Short mmCIF file of C-alpha atoms in Angstrom, two decimals:
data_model
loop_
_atom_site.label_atom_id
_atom_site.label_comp_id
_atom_site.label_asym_id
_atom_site.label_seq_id
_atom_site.Cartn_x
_atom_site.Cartn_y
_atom_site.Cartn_z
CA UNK A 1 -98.40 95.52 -72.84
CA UNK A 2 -101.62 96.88 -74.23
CA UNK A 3 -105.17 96.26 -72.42
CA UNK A 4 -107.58 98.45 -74.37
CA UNK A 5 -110.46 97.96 -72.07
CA UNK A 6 -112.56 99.43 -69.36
CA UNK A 7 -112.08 97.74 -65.95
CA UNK A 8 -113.77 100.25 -63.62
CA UNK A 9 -116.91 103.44 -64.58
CA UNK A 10 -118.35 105.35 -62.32
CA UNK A 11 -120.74 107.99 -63.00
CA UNK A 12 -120.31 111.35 -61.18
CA UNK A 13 -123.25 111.44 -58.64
CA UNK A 14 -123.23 115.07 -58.92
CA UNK A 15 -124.61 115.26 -62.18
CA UNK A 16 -127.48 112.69 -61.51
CA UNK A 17 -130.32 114.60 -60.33
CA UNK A 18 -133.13 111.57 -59.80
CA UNK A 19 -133.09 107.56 -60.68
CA UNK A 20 -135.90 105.47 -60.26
CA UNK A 21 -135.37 101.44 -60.18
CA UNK A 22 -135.69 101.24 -63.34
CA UNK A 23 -132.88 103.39 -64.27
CA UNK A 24 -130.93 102.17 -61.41
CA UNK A 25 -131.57 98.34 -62.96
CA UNK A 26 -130.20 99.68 -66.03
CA UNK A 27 -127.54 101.26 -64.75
CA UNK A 28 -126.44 98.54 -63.08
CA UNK A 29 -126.54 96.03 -65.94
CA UNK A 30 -124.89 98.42 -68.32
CA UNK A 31 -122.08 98.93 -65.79
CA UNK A 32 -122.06 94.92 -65.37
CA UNK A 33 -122.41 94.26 -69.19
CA UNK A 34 -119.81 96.66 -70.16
CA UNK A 35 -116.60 95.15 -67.64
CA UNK A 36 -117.58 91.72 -68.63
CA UNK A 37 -116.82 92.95 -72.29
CA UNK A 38 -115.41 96.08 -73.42
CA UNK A 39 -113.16 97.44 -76.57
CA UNK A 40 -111.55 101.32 -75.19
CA UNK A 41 -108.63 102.26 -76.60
CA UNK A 42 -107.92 106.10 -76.31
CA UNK A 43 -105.14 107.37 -79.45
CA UNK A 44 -103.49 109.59 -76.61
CA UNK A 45 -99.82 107.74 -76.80
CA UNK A 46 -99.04 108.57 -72.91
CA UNK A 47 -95.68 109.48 -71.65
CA UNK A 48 -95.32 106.69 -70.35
CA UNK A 49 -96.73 104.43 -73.16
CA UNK A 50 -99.29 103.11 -70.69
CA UNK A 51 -101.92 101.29 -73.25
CA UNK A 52 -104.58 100.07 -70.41
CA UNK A 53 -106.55 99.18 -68.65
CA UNK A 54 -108.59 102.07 -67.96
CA UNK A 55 -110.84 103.43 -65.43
CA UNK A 56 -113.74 105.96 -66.22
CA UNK A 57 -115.59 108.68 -64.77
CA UNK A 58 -118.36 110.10 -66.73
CA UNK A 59 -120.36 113.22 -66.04
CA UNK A 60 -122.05 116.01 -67.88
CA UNK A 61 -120.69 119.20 -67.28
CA UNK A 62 -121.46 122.01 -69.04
CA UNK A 63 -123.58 121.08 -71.62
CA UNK A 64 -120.92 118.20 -72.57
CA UNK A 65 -119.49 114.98 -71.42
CA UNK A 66 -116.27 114.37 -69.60
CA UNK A 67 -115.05 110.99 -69.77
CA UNK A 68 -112.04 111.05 -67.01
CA UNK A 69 -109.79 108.51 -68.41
CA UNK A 70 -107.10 106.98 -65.34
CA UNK A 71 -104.77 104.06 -65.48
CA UNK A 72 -105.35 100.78 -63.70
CA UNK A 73 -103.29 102.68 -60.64
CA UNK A 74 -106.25 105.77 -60.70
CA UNK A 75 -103.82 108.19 -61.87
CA UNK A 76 -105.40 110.76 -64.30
CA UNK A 77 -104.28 110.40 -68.36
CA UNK A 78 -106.95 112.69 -69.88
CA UNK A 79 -110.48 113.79 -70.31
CA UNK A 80 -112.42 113.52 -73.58
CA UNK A 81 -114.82 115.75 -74.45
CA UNK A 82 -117.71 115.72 -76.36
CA UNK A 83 -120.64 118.18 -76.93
CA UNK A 84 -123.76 116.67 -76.14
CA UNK A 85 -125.87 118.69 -78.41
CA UNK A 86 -125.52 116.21 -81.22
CA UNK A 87 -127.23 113.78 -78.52
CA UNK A 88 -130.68 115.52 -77.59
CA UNK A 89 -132.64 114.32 -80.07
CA UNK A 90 -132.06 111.15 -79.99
CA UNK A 91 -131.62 110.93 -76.09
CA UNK A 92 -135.21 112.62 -76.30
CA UNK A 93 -136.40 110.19 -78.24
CA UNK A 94 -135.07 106.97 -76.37
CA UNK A 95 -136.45 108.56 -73.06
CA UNK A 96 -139.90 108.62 -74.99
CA UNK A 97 -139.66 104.59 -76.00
CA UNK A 98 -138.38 103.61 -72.51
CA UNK A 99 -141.54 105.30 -71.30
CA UNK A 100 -144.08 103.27 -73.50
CA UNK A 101 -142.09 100.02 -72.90
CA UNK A 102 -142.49 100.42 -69.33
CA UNK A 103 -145.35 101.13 -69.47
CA UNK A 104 -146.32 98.56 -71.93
CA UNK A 105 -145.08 95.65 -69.83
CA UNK A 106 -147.18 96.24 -66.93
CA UNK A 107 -150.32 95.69 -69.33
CA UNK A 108 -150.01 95.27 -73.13
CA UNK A 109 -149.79 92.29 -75.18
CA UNK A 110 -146.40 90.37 -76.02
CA UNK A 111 -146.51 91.32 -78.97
CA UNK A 112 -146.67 95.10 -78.76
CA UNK A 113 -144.21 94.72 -75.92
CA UNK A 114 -141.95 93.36 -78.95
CA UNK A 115 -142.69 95.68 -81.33
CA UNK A 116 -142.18 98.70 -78.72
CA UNK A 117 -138.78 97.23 -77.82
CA UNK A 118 -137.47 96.63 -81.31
CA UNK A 119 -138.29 100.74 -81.91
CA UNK A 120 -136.18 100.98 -78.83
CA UNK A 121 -133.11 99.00 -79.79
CA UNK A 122 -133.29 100.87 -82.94
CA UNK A 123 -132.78 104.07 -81.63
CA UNK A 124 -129.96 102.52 -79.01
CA UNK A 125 -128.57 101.15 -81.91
CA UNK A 126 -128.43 104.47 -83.73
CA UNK A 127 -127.00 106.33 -80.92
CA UNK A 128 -124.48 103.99 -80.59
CA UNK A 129 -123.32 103.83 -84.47
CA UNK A 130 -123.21 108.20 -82.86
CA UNK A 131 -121.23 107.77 -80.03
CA UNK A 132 -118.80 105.45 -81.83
CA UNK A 133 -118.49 108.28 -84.77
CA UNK A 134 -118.24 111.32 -82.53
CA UNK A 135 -115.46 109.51 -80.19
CA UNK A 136 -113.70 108.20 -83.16
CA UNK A 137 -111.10 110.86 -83.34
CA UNK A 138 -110.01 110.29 -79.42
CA UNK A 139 -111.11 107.01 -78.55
CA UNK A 140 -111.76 103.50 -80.33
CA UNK A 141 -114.88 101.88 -79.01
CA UNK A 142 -116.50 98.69 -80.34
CA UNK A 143 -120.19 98.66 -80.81
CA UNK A 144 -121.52 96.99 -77.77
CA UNK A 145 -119.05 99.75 -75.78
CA UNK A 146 -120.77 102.56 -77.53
CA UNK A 147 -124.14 100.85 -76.36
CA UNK A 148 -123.72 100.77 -73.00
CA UNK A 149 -121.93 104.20 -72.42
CA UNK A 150 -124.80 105.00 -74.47
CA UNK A 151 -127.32 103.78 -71.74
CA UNK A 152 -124.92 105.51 -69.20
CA UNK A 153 -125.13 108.95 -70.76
CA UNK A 154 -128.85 108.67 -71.01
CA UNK A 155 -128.53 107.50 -67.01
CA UNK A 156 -126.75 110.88 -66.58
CA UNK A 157 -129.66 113.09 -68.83
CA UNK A 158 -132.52 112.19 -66.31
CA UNK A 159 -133.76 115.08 -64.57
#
């Protein structure tokens, strides 16, 4: 039976250096949002022909992410691997827009709050359409998957 989909991520606390609640918020709802609706389907054909679901553990080693990719029973499959230089721009620049949205809700006007938060969807959305490509060639993600490992990688870049 095949059951390409995440049903448990957990980030390596290791590699987090500092969260504030903010970050932990989002962390939280990405981690929510993404098991309540997920496309993963790694092109590894296992031994055992074990098509999910899958469990995750990401972390940043190295200059590059690890995705540890287990089976429903936790036992290990593989690790993906992806440079994360491709990523510092734009992780950079989604840091930067976070910053002036928080800051802008605590006392700008609803409609610069909207127009700050559609520049940040637009980069998420861009990093996403980058994730996706760069994970194509081990893993099939849908969009809204790429967005919210997307938020989960950027969760793992704080420091």
């Amino acid at each position: 039976m095949t059951d390409p989909r995440i049903i448990s991520v957990d980030l390596d606390e290791r590699t987090i250096l500092w969260r504030n609640a903010d970050v932990e918020q989002e962390r939280r709802v990405a981690i929510f949002d993404l098991l309540e609706g997920n496309r993963f389907a790694p092109l590894t054909a296992y031994d055992d022909g074990y098509a999910g679901p899958f469990r995750i553990v990401m972390r940043v080693e190295e200059g590059r992410l690890a995705i540890d990719i287990r089976a429903e029973d936790s036992r290990d499959l593989e690790t993906v691997v992806l440079p994360l230089s491709p990523f510092r721009r734009i992780v950079r620049d989604y840091f930067a827009i976070c910053d002036s949205y928080y800051k802008a809700i605590r006392n700008a006007s609803p409609s610069q709050i909207e127009t700050i938060d559609m520049a940040r969807r637009g980069i998420h959305n861009e990093a996403a359409e980058l994730l996706a490509e760069r994970l194509a060639a081990k893993v099939e993600v849908d969009f809204d998957t790429a967005r919210r490992l997307f938020t989960l990688i950027c969760v793992l870049h704080i420091r």
